[in-house]
XYZ file of C-alpha atoms in Angstrom:
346
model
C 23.584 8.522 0.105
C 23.835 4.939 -0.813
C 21.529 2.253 -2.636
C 20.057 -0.605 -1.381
C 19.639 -3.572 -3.302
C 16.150 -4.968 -2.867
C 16.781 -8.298 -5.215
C 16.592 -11.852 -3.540
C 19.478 -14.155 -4.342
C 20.327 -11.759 -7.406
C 16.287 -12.134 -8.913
C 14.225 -9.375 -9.320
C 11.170 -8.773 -6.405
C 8.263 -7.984 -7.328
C 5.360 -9.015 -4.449
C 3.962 -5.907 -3.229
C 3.879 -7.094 0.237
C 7.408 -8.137 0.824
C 8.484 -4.704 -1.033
C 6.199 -3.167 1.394
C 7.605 -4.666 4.133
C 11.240 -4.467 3.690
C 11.062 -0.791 4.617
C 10.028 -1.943 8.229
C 13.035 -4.042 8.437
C 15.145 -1.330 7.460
C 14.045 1.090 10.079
C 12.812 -1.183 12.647
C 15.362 -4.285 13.131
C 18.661 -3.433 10.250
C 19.063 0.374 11.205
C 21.887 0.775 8.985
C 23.346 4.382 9.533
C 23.100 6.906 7.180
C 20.923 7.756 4.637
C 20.327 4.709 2.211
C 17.442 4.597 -1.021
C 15.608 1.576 -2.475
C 13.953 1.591 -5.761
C 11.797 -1.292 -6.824
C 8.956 -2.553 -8.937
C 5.621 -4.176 -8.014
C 3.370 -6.738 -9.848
C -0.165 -5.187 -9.901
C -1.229 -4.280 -6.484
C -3.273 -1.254 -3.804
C -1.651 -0.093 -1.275
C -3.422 1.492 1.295
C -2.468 3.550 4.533
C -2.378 2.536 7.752
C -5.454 4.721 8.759
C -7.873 3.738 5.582
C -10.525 1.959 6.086
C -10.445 -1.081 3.053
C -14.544 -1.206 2.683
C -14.101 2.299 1.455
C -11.597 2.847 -0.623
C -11.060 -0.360 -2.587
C -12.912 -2.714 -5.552
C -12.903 -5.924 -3.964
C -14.318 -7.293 -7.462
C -11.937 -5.733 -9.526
C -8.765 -6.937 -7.606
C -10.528 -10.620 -7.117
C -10.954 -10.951 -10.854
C -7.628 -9.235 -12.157
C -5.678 -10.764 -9.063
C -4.595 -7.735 -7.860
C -3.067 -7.845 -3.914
C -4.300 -5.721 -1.434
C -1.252 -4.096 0.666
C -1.354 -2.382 4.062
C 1.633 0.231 4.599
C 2.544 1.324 7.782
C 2.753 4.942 6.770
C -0.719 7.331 5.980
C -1.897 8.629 3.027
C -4.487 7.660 0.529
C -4.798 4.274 -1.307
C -2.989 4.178 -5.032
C -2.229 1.570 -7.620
C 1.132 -0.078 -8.421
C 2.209 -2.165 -11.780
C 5.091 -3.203 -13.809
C 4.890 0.016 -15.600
C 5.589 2.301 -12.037
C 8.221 2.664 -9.580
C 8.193 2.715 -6.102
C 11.360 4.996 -4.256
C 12.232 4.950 -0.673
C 14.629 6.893 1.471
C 15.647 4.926 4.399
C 17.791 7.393 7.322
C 18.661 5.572 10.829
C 20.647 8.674 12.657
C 21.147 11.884 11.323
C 23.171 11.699 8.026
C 24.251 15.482 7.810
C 22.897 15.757 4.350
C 19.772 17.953 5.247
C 17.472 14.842 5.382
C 14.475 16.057 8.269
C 11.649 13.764 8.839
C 8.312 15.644 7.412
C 10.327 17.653 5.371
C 9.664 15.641 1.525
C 11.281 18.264 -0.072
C 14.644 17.203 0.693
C 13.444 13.650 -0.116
C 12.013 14.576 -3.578
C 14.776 17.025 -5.197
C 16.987 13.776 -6.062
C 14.040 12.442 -7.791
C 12.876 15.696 -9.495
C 16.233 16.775 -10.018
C 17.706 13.750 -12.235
C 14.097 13.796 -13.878
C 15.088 17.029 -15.142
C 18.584 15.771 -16.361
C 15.805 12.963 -18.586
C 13.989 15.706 -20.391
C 11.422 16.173 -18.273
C 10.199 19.912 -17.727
C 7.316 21.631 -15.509
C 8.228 19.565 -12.567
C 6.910 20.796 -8.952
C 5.749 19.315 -5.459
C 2.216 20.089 -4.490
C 0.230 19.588 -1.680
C 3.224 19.045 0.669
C 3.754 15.715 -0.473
C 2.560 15.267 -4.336
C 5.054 15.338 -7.519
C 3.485 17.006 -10.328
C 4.424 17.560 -14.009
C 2.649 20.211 -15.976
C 0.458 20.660 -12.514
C -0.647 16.375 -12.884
C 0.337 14.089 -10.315
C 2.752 11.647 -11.082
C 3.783 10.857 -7.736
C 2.366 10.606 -3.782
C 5.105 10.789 -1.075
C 4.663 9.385 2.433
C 6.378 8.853 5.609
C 6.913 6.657 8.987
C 9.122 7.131 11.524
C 10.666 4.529 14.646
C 12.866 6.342 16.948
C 16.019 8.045 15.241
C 14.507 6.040 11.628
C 12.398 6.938 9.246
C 11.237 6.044 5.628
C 10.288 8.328 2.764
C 9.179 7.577 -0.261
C 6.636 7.578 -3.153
C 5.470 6.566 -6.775
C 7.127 7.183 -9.690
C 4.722 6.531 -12.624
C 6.302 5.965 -15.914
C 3.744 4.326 -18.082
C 1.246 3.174 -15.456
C -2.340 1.351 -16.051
C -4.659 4.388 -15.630
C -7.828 2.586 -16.309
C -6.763 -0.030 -13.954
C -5.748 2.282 -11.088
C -9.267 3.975 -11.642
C -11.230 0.357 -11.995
C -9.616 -0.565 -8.889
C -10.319 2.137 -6.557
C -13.844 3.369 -5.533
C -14.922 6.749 -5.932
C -14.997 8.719 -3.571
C -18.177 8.075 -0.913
C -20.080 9.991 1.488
C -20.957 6.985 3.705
C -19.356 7.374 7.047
C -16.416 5.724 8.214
C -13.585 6.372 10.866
C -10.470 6.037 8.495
C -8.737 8.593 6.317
C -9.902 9.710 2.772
C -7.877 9.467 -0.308
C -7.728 12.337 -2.139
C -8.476 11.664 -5.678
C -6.750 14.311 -7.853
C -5.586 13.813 -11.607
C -2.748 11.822 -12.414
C -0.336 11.360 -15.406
C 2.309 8.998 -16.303
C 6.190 10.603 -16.867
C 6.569 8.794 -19.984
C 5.336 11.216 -22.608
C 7.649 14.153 -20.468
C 10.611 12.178 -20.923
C 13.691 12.710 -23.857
C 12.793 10.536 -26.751
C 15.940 8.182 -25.628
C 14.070 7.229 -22.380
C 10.409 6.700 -23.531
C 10.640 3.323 -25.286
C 12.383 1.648 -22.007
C 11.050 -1.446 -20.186
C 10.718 -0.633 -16.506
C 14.126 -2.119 -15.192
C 16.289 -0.199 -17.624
C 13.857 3.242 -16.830
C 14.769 2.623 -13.265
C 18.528 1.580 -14.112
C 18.895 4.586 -15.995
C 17.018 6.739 -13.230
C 19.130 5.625 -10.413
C 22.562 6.824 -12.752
C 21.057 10.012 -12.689
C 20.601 10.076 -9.234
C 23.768 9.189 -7.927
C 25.489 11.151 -10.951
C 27.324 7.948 -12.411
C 27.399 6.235 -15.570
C 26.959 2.293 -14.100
C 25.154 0.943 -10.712
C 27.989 -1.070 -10.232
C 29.929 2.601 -9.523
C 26.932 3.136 -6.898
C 27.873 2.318 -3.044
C 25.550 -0.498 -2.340
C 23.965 -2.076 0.290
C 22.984 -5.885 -0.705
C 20.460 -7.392 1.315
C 22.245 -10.614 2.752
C 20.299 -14.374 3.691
C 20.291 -13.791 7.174
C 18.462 -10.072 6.120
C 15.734 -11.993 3.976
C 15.381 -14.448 7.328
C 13.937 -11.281 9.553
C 12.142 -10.205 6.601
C 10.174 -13.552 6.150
C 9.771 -13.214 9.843
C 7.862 -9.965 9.673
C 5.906 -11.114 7.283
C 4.865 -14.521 8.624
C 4.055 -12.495 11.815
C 2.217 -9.773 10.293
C 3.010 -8.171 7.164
C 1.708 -11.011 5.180
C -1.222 -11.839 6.891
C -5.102 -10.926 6.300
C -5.498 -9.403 9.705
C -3.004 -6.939 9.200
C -3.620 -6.153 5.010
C -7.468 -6.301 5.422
C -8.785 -6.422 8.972
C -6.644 -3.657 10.661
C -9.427 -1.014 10.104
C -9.860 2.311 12.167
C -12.438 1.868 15.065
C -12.791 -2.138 14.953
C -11.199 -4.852 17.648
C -12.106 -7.932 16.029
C -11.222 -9.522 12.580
C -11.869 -12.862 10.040
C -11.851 -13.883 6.963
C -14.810 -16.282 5.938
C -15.349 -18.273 3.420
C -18.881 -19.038 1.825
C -20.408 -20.012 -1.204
C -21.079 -16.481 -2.459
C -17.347 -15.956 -2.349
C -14.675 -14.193 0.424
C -15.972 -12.077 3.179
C -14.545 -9.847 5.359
C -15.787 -9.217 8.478
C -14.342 -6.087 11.353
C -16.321 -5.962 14.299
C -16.173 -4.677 18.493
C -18.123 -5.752 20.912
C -18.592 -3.980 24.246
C -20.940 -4.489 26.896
C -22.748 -6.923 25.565
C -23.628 -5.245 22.015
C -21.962 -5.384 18.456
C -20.967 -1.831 18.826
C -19.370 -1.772 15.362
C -19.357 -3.881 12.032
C -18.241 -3.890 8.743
C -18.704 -6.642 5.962
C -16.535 -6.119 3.026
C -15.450 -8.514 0.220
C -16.766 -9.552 -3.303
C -19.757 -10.401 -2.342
C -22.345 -7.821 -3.403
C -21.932 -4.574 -3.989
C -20.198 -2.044 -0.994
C -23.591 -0.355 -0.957
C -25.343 -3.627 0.401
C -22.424 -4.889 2.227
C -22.608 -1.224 4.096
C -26.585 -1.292 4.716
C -26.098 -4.617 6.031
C -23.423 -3.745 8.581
C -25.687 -0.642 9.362
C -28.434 -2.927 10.975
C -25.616 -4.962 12.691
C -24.461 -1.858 14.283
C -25.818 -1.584 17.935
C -27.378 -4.736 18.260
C -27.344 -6.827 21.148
C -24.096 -9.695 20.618
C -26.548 -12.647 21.222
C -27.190 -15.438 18.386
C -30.857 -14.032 18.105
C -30.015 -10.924 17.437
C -27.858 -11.249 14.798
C -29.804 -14.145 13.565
C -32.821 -11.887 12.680
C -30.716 -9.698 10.724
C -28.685 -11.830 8.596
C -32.099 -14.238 8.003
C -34.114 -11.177 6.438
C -34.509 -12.185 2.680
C -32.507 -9.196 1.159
C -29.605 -10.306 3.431
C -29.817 -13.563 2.087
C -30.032 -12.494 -1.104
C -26.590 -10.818 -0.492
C -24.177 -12.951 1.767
C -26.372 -16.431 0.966
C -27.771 -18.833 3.615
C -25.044 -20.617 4.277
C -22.831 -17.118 5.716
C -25.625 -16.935 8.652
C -24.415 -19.727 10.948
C -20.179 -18.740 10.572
C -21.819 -14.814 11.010
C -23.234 -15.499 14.092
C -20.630 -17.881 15.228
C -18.219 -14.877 14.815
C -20.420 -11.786 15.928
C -22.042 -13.358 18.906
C -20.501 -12.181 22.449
C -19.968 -15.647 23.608
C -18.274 -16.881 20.931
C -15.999 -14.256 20.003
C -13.926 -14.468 23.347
């Protein structure tokens, strides 16, 4: 096993969405043989998986006032919250390394993690739920997976001294409401740093995840770990899939189970964020999400879009009804319909 080096022209990274996305580049377009892992740190952010439906899982508000970003992986699982205070670990494997690495297996992909844990004090450590890292039965850590022909990533959280209140403030509880993406599961989680050897509590997060990493690979220095540095023309491809997707609202916010269609608009009560399909000649689904109301009116007001005829006058009686207005504002009916209507959606 080797590390990769996720730093940028020897600074530190810490934009959730190009973390997020170097993974892709890994697997997809590097494909370095082998079995390589990345560790890195994120500035306050939710990530959410590929089959979660935003609307449902995430405070729009919350993130909007404490400018948190909103991050779309391309592996499943549930929706969690990253900081300064929490590390994020990936094992990248292009080929078959020969080390007992299996794709769906996390196992194999935790025991490096649990096992130098161990070496820092920390006792009670197990794997639950396939996929979830617990100490003294509490979740410290959520493991997922993707996979591109002989590649595949593997990795989770590891949370030292994470902002509980803020990973609870920014998530919504769990809701009954229908929707067509995958659930979180919301379990009790706990932070490593009151496990750990006093030597390792009082750490900022680089030197936890300096001193981590030694365990790992059994060495006293990174500079004694084989290392794989990510190079200019690397970050190039990187940028690439990120101006083409990876970066963009369409992909973080709009790529919802069940919907075709996706903007962003912009009106005077604040952001909106509209999913919607049309087919044969109705708005067969819709879903308005943003921080603009609460996600119980922004639902109630998709509801009556739902199954209505794609003409302006449809739609124009249901966003002109005064407790619409009262929501989304006067000026979000003409853009609405604009969007929604079969014509102009083409």
């Amino acid at each position: 096993m080797y590390l990769i080096d996720t730093n940028r022209n020897g600074q530190v990274v810490t934009d959730a969405i190009v973390n997020q996305s170097i993974d892709n580049y890994l697997v997809n377009d590097l494909k370095l043989p082998g079995h390589g892992l990345m560790m890195y740190v994120n500035q306050p952010a939710v990530i959410v998986g590929i089959n979660q439906t935003v609307g449902a899982e995430v405070d729009f508000h919350y993130l909007e006032q404490n400018h948190v970003q909103l991050v779309r992986r391309t592996s499943g699982g549930g929706a969690v919250y990253h900081d300064e205070r929490n590390l994020i670990f990936e094992h990248i494997i292009n080929g078959d390394p020969q080390d007992g690495s299996k794709f769906g297996d996390y196992t194999v992909f935790a025991e490096p993690v649990l096992r130098a844990l161990k070496a820092m004090g920390v006792a009670d450590l197990g794997i639950s739920n396939k996929s979830a890292l617990t100490v003294a039965g509490k979740k410290f850590s959520g493991m997922t997976m993707f996979k591109n022909g002989d590649g595949y990533a593997a990795g989770g959280t590891i949370m030292y001294d994470l902002n509980v209140d803020a990973a609870h403030a920014s998530l919504l509880p769990a809701s009954d409401r229908p929707h067509r993406g995958v659930d979180s599961n919301r379990v009790a989680i706990t932070n490593l740093r009151q496990y750990l050897a006093p030597e390792y509590r009082d750490l900022d997060i680089q030197a936890f995840k300096n001193a981590l990493l030694c365990h790992i690979f059994a060495v006293d220095q990174l500079d004694q770990i084989e290392t794989y540095h990510l190079s200019d023309q690397d970050w190039a491809i990187i940028d690439q899939r990120l101006a083409e997707k990876y970066d963009t609202d369409a992909w973080n916010y709009g790529a919802n189970p069940g919907f075709r269609g996706y903007q962003k608009l912009t009106v005077a009560q604040g952001t909106l964020h509209v999913n919607f399909t049309q087919h044969a000649g109705k708005l067969r689904n819709a879903m308005l999400f943003g921080a603009i109301g609460t996600p119980a009116e922004l639902h109630a007001i998709s509801e009556q879009l739902t199954g209505i005829a794609a003409t302006a006058d449809a739609i124009q009686a249901v966003l002109t009804q005064p407790t619409v207005t009262a929501v989304l504002g006067t000026d979000a009916v003409a853009p609405l319909i604009q969007l929604l209507s079969e014509g102009a959606a083409k």
